[in-house]
PDB file of C-alpha atoms in Angstrom:
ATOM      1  CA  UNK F   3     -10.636 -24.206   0.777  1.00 91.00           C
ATOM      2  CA  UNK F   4     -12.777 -21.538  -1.309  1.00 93.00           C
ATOM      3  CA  UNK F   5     -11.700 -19.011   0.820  1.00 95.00           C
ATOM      4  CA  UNK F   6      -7.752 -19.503   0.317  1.00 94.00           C
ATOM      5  CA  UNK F   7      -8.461 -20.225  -3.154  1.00 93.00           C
ATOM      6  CA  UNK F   8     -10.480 -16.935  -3.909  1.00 95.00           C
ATOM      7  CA  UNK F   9      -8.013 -14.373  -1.780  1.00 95.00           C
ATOM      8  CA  UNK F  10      -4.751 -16.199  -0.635  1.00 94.00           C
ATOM      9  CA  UNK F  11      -2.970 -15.513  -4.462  1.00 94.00           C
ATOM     10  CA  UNK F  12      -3.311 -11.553  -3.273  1.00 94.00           C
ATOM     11  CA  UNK F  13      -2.771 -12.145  -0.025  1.00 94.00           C
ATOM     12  CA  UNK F  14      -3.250 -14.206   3.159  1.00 93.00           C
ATOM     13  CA  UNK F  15      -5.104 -13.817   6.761  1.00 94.00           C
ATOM     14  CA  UNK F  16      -5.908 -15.713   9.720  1.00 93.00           C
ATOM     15  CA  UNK F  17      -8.300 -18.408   8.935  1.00 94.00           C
ATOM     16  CA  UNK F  18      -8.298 -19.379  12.680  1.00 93.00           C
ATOM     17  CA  UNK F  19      -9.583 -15.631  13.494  1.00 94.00           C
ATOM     18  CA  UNK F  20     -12.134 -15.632   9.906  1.00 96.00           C
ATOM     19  CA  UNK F  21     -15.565 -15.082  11.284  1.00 97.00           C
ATOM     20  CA  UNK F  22     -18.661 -16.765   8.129  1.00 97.00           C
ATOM     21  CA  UNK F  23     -21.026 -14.250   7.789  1.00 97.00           C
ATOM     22  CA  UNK F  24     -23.592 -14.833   4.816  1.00 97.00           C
ATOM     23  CA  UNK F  25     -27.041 -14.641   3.988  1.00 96.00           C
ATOM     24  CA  UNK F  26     -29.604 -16.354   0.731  1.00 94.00           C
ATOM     25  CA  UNK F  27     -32.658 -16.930  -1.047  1.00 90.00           C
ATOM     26  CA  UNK F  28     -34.468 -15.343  -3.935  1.00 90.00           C
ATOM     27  CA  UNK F  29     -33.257 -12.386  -5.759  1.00 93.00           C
ATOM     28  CA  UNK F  30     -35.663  -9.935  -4.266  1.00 92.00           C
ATOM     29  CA  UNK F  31     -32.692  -7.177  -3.638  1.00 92.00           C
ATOM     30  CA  UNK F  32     -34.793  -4.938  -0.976  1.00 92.00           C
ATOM     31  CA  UNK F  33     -37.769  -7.082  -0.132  1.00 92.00           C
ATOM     32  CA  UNK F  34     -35.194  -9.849   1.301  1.00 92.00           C
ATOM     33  CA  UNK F  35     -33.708  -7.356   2.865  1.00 94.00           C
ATOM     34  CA  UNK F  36     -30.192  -7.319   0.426  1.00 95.00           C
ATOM     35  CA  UNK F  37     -29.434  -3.601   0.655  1.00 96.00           C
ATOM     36  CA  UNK F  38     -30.110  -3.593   4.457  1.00 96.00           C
ATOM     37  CA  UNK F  39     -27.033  -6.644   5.028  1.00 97.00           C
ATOM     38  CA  UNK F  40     -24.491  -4.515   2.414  1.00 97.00           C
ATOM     39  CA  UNK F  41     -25.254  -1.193   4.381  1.00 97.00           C
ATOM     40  CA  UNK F  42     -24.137  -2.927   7.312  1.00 97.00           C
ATOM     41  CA  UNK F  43     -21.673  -5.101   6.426  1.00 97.00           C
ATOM     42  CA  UNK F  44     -20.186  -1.522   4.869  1.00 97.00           C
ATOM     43  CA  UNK F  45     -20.110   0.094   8.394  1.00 97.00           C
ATOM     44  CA  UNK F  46     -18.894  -2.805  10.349  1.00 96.00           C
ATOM     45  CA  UNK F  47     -16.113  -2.761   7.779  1.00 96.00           C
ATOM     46  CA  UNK F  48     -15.180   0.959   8.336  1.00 95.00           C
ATOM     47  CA  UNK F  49     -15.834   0.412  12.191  1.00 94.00           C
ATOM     48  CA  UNK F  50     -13.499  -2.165  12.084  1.00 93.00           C
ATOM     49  CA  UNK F  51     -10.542  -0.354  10.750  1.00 92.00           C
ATOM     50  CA  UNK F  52     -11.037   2.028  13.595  1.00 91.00           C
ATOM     51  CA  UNK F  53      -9.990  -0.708  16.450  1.00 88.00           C
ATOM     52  CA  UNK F  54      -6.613   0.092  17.610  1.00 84.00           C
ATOM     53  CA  UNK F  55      -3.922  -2.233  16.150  1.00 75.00           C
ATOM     54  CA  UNK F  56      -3.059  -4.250  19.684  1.00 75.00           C
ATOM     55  CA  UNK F  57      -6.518  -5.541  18.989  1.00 76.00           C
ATOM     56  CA  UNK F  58      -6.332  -9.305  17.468  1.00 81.00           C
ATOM     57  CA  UNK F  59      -8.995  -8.123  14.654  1.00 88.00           C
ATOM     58  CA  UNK F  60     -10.907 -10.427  12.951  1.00 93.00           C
ATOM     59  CA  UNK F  61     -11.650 -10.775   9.270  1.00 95.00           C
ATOM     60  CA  UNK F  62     -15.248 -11.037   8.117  1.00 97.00           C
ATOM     61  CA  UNK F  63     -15.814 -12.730   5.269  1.00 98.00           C
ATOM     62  CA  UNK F  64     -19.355 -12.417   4.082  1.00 98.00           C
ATOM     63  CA  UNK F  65     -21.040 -14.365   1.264  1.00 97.00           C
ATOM     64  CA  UNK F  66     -24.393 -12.980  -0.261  1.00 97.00           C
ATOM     65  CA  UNK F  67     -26.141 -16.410  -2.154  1.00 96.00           C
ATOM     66  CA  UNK F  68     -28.650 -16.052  -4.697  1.00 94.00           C
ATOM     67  CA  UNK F  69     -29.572 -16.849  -8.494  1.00 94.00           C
ATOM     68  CA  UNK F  70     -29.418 -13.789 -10.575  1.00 94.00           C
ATOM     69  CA  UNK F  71     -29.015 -13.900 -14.398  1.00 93.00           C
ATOM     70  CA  UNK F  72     -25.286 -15.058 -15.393  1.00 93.00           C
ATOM     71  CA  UNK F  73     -23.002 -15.671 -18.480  1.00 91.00           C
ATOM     72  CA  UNK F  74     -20.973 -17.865 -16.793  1.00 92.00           C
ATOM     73  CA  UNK F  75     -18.212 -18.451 -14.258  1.00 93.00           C
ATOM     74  CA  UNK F  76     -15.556 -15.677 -13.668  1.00 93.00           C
ATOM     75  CA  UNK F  77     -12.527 -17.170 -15.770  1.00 92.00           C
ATOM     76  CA  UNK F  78     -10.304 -15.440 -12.880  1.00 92.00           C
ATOM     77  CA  UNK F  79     -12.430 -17.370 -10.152  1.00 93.00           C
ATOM     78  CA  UNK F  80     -12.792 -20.496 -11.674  1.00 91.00           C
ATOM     79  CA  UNK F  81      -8.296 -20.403 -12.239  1.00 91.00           C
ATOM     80  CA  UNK F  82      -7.952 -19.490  -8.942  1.00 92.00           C
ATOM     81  CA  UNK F  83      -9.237 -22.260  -7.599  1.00 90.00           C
ATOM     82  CA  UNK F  84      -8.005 -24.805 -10.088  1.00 90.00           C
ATOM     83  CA  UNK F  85      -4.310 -23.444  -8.630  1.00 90.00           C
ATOM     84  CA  UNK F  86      -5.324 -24.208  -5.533  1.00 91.00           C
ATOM     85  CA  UNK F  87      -5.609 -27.698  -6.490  1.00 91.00           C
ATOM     86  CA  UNK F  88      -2.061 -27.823  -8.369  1.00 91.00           C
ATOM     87  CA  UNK F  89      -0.641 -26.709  -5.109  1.00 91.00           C
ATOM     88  CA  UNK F  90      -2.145 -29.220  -3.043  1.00 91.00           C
ATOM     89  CA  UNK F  91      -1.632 -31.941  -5.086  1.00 92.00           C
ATOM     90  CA  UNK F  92       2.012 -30.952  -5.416  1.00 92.00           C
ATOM     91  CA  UNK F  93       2.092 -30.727  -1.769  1.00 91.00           C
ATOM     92  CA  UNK F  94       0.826 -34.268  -1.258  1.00 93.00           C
ATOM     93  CA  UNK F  95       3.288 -35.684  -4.176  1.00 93.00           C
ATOM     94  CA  UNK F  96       6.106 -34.160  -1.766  1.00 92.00           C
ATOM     95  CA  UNK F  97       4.767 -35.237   1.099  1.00 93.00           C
ATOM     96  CA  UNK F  98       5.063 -38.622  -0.196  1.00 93.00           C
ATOM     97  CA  UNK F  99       8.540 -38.447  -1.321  1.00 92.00           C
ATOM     98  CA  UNK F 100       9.263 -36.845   2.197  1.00 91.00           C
ATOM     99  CA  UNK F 101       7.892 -39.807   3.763  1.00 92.00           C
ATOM    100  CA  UNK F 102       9.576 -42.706   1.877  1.00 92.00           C
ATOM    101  CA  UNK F 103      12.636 -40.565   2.605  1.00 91.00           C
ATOM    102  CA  UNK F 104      11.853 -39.736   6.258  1.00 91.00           C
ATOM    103  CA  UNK F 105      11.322 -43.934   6.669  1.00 92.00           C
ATOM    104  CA  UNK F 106      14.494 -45.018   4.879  1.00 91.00           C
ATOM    105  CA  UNK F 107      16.011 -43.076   7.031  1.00 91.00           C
ATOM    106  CA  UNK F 108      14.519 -44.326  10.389  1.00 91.00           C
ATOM    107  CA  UNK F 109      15.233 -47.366   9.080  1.00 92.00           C
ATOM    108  CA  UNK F 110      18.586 -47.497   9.161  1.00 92.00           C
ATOM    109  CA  UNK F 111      18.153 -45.743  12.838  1.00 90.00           C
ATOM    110  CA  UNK F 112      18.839 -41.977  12.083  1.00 90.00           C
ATOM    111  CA  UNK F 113      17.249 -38.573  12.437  1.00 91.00           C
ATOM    112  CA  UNK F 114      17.357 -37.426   8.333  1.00 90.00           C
ATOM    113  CA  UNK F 115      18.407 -33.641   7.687  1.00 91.00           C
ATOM    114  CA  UNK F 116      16.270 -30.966   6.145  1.00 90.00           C
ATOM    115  CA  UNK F 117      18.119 -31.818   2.794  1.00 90.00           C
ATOM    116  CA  UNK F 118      17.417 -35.495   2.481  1.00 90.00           C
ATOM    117  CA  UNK F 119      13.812 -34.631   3.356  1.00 90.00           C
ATOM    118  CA  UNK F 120      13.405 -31.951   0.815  1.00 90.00           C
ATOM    119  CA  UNK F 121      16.292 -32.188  -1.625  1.00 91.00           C
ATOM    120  CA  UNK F 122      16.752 -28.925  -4.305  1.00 91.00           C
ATOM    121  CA  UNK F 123      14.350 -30.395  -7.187  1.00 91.00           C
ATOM    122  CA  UNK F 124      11.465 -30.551  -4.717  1.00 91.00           C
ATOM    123  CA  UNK F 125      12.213 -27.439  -3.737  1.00 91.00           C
ATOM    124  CA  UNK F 126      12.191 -25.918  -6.691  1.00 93.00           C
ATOM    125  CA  UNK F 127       8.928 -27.611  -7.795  1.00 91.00           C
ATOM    126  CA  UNK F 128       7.514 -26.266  -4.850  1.00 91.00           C
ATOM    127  CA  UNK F 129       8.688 -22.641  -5.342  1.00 92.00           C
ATOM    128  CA  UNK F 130       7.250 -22.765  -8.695  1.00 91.00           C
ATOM    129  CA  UNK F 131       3.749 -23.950  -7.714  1.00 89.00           C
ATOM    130  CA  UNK F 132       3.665 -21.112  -5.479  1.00 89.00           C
ATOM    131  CA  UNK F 133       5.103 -18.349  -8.127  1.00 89.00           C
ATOM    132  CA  UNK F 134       2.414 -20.030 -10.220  1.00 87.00           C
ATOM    133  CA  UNK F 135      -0.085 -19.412  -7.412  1.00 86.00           C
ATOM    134  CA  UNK F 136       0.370 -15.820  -6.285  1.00 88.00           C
ATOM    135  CA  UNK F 137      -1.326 -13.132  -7.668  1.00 85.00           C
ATOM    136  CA  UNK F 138      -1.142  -9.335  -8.288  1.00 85.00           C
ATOM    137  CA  UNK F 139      -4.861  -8.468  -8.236  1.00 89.00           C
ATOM    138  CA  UNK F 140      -7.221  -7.328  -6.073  1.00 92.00           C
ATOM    139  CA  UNK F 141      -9.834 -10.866  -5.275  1.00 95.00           C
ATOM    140  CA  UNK F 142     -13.271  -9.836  -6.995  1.00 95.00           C
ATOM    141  CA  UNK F 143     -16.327  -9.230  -5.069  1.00 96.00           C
ATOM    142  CA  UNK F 144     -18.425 -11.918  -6.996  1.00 96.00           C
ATOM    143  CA  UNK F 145     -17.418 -15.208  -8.412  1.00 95.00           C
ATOM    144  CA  UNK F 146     -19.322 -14.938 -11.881  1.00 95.00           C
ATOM    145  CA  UNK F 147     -19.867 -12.684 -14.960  1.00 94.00           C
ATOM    146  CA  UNK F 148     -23.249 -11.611 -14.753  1.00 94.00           C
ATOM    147  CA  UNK F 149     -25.544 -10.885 -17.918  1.00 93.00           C
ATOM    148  CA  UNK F 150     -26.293  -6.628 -16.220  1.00 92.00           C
ATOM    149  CA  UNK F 151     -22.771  -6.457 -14.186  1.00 90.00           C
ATOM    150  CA  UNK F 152     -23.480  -2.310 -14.294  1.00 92.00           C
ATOM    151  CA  UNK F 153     -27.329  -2.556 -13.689  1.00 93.00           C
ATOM    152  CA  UNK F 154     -27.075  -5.088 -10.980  1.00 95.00           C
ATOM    153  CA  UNK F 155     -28.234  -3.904  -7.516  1.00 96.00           C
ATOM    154  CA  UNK F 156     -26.071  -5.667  -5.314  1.00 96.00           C
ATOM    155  CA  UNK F 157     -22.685  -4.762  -7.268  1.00 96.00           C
ATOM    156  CA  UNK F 158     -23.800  -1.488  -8.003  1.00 96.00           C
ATOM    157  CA  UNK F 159     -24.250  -1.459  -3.617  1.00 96.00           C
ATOM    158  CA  UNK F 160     -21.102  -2.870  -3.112  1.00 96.00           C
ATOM    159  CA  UNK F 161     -19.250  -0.553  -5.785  1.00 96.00           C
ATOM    160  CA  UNK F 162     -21.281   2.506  -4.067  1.00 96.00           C
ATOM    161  CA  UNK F 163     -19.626   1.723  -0.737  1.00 96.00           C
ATOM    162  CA  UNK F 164     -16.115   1.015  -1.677  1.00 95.00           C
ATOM    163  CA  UNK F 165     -16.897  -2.803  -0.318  1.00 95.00           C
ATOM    164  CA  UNK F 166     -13.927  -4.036  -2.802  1.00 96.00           C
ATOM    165  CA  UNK F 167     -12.231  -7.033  -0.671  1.00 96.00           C
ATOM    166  CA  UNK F 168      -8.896  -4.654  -0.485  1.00 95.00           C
ATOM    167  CA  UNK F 169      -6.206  -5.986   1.499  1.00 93.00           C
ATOM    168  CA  UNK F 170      -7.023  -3.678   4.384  1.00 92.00           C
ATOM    169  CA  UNK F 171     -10.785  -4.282   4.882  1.00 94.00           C
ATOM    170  CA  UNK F 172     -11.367  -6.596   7.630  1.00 95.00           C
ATOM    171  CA  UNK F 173     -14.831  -7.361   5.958  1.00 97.00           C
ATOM    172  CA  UNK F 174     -14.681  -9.172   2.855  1.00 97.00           C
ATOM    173  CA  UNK F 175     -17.471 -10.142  -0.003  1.00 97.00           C
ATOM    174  CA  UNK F 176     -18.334 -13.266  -1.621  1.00 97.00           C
ATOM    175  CA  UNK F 177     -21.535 -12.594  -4.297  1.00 97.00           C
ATOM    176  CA  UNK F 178     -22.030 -15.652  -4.919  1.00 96.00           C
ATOM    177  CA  UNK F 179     -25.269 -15.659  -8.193  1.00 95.00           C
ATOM    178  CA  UNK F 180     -25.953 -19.187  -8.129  1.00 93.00           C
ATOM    179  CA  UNK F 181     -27.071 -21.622  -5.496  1.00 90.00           C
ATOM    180  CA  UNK F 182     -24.373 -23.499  -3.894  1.00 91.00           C
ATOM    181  CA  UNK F 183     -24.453 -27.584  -4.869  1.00 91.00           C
ATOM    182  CA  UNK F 184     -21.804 -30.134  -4.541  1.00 91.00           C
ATOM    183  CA  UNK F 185     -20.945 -30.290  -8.003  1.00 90.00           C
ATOM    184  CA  UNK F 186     -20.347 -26.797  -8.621  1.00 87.00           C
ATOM    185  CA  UNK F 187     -16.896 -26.348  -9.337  1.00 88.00           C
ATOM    186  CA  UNK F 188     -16.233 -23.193  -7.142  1.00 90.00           C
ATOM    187  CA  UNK F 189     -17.518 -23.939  -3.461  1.00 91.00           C
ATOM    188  CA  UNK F 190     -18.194 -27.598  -3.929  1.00 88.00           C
ATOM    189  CA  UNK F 191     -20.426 -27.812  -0.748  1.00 92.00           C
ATOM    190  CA  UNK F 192     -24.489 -28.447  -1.073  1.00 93.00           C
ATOM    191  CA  UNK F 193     -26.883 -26.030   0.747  1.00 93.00           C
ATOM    192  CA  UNK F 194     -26.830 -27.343   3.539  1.00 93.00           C
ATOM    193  CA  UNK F 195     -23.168 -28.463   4.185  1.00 94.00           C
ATOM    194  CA  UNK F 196     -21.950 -24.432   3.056  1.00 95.00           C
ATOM    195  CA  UNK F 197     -24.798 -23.326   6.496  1.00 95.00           C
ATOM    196  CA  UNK F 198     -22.668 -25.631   8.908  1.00 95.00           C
ATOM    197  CA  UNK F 199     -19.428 -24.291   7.519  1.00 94.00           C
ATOM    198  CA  UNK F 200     -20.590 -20.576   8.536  1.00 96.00           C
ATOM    199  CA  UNK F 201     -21.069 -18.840  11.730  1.00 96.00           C
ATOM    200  CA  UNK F 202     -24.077 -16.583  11.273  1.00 96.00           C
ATOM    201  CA  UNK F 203     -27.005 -16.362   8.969  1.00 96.00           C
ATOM    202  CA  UNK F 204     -28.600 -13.117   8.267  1.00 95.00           C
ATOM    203  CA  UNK F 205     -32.085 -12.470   7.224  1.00 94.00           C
ATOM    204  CA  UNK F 206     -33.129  -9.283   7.180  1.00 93.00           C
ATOM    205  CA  UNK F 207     -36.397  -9.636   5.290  1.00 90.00           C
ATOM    206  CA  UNK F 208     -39.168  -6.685   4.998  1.00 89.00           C
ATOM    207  CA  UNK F 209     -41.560  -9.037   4.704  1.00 85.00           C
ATOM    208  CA  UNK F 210     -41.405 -12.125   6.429  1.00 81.00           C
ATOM    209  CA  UNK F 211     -41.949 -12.359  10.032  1.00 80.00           C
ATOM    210  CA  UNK F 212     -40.252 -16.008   9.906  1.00 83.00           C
ATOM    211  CA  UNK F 213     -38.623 -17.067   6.741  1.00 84.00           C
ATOM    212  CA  UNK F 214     -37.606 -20.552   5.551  1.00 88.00           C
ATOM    213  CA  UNK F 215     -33.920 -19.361   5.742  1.00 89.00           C
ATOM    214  CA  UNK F 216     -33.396 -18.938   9.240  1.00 91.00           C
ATOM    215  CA  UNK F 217     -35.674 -21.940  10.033  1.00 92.00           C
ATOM    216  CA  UNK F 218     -33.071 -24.032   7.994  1.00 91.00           C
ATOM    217  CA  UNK F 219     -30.088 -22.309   9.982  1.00 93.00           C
ATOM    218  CA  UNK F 220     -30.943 -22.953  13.501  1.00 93.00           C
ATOM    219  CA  UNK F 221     -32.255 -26.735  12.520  1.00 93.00           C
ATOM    220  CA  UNK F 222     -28.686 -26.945  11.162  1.00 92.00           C
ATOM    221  CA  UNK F 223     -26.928 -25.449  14.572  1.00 93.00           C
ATOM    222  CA  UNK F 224     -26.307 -21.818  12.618  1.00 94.00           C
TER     223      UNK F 224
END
């Protein structure tokens, strides 16, 4: 749901061939080993653009987690995802009205046509939810306004390396400055709920022969 919230208004990919990529813990930008998952995630991106086209290419979407000093939620972010939730629940009002149709119909011991199931007002509602849900801009590369956006390491990284979550790179970046919880109202997932939803954990610490992180992953099944 975060992920077609944050970059399905500018455009849309295969969440059944999206590969969860992320990695967390304290600010500690080379220490933790920060720079060393943006350099790569930087070349598998240009790597990636080199496989020929026949090729059913993945996307990469790759989330960076960690507390650095904020002003608050990205107003573009945060709007984003509150259309998400317009749509859906416009869906599911439609979906009703499709069904109450769809049974009268059965009822009475006929097959209904597309235009008793979804007559011109609900289509219109539904055109404008999605008008209201598309966007022109480029998704951002982190989900709040932070207090030294030009002085921070990891943007100034991901700026350095063109990592920009354009249309045509098959890796895309989530810097996400907060911990994930349950009540935040981008992600929504706690800690340990967000690991399960991902498919690899990376840890590249300088320091740490065996961090807390990756202990947590693999005693969640990541």
């Amino acid at each position: 749901d975060f992920v077609m919230g944050h970059f399905f208004p500018s455009y849309t990919f295969d969440l059944s061939n999206t590969l969860y990529l992320f990695t967390s813990g304290r600010y500690e930008y080379t220490n933790k080993g920060i720079d060393l998952f943006i350099e790569a995630l930087h070349r598998l991106n240009e790597r990636m653009k080199t496989l020929p086209a026949m090729l059913p290419r993945p996307t990469v979407v790759a989330f960076i987690i960690t507390r650095a000093a904020t002003k608050n939620i990205n107003v573009s972010v945060l709007q984003n995802q509150s259309m998400l939730n317009d749509l859906r629940n416009t869906c599911g009002e439609i979906q009703m009205e499709m069904g109450r149709r769809l049974f009268s119909s059965a009822a009475t011991g006929r097959i209904p046509t597309y235009p008793e199931l979804m007559p011109e007002d609900s289509q219109v509602r539904l055109k404008r939810a999605i008008h209201a849900w598309r966007s022109h801009y480029q998704p951002t590369i982190v989900t709040h306004d932070l207090a030294d956006d030009a002085g921070d390491p990891v943007l100034r990284h991901l700026r350095h390396r063109h990592l920009f979550n354009a249309e045509d790179d098959p890796v895309k970046i989530v810097f996400h400055p907060e911990f994930v919880t349950a009540v935040s109202p981008l992600i929504g997932l706690d800690y340990p709920q967000f690991v399960r939803g991902c498919h690899l954990g990376v840890f590249p610490s300088y320091y740490e022969p065996w961090g807390y992180t990756p202990m947590e992953s693999i005693a969640m099944g990541v």
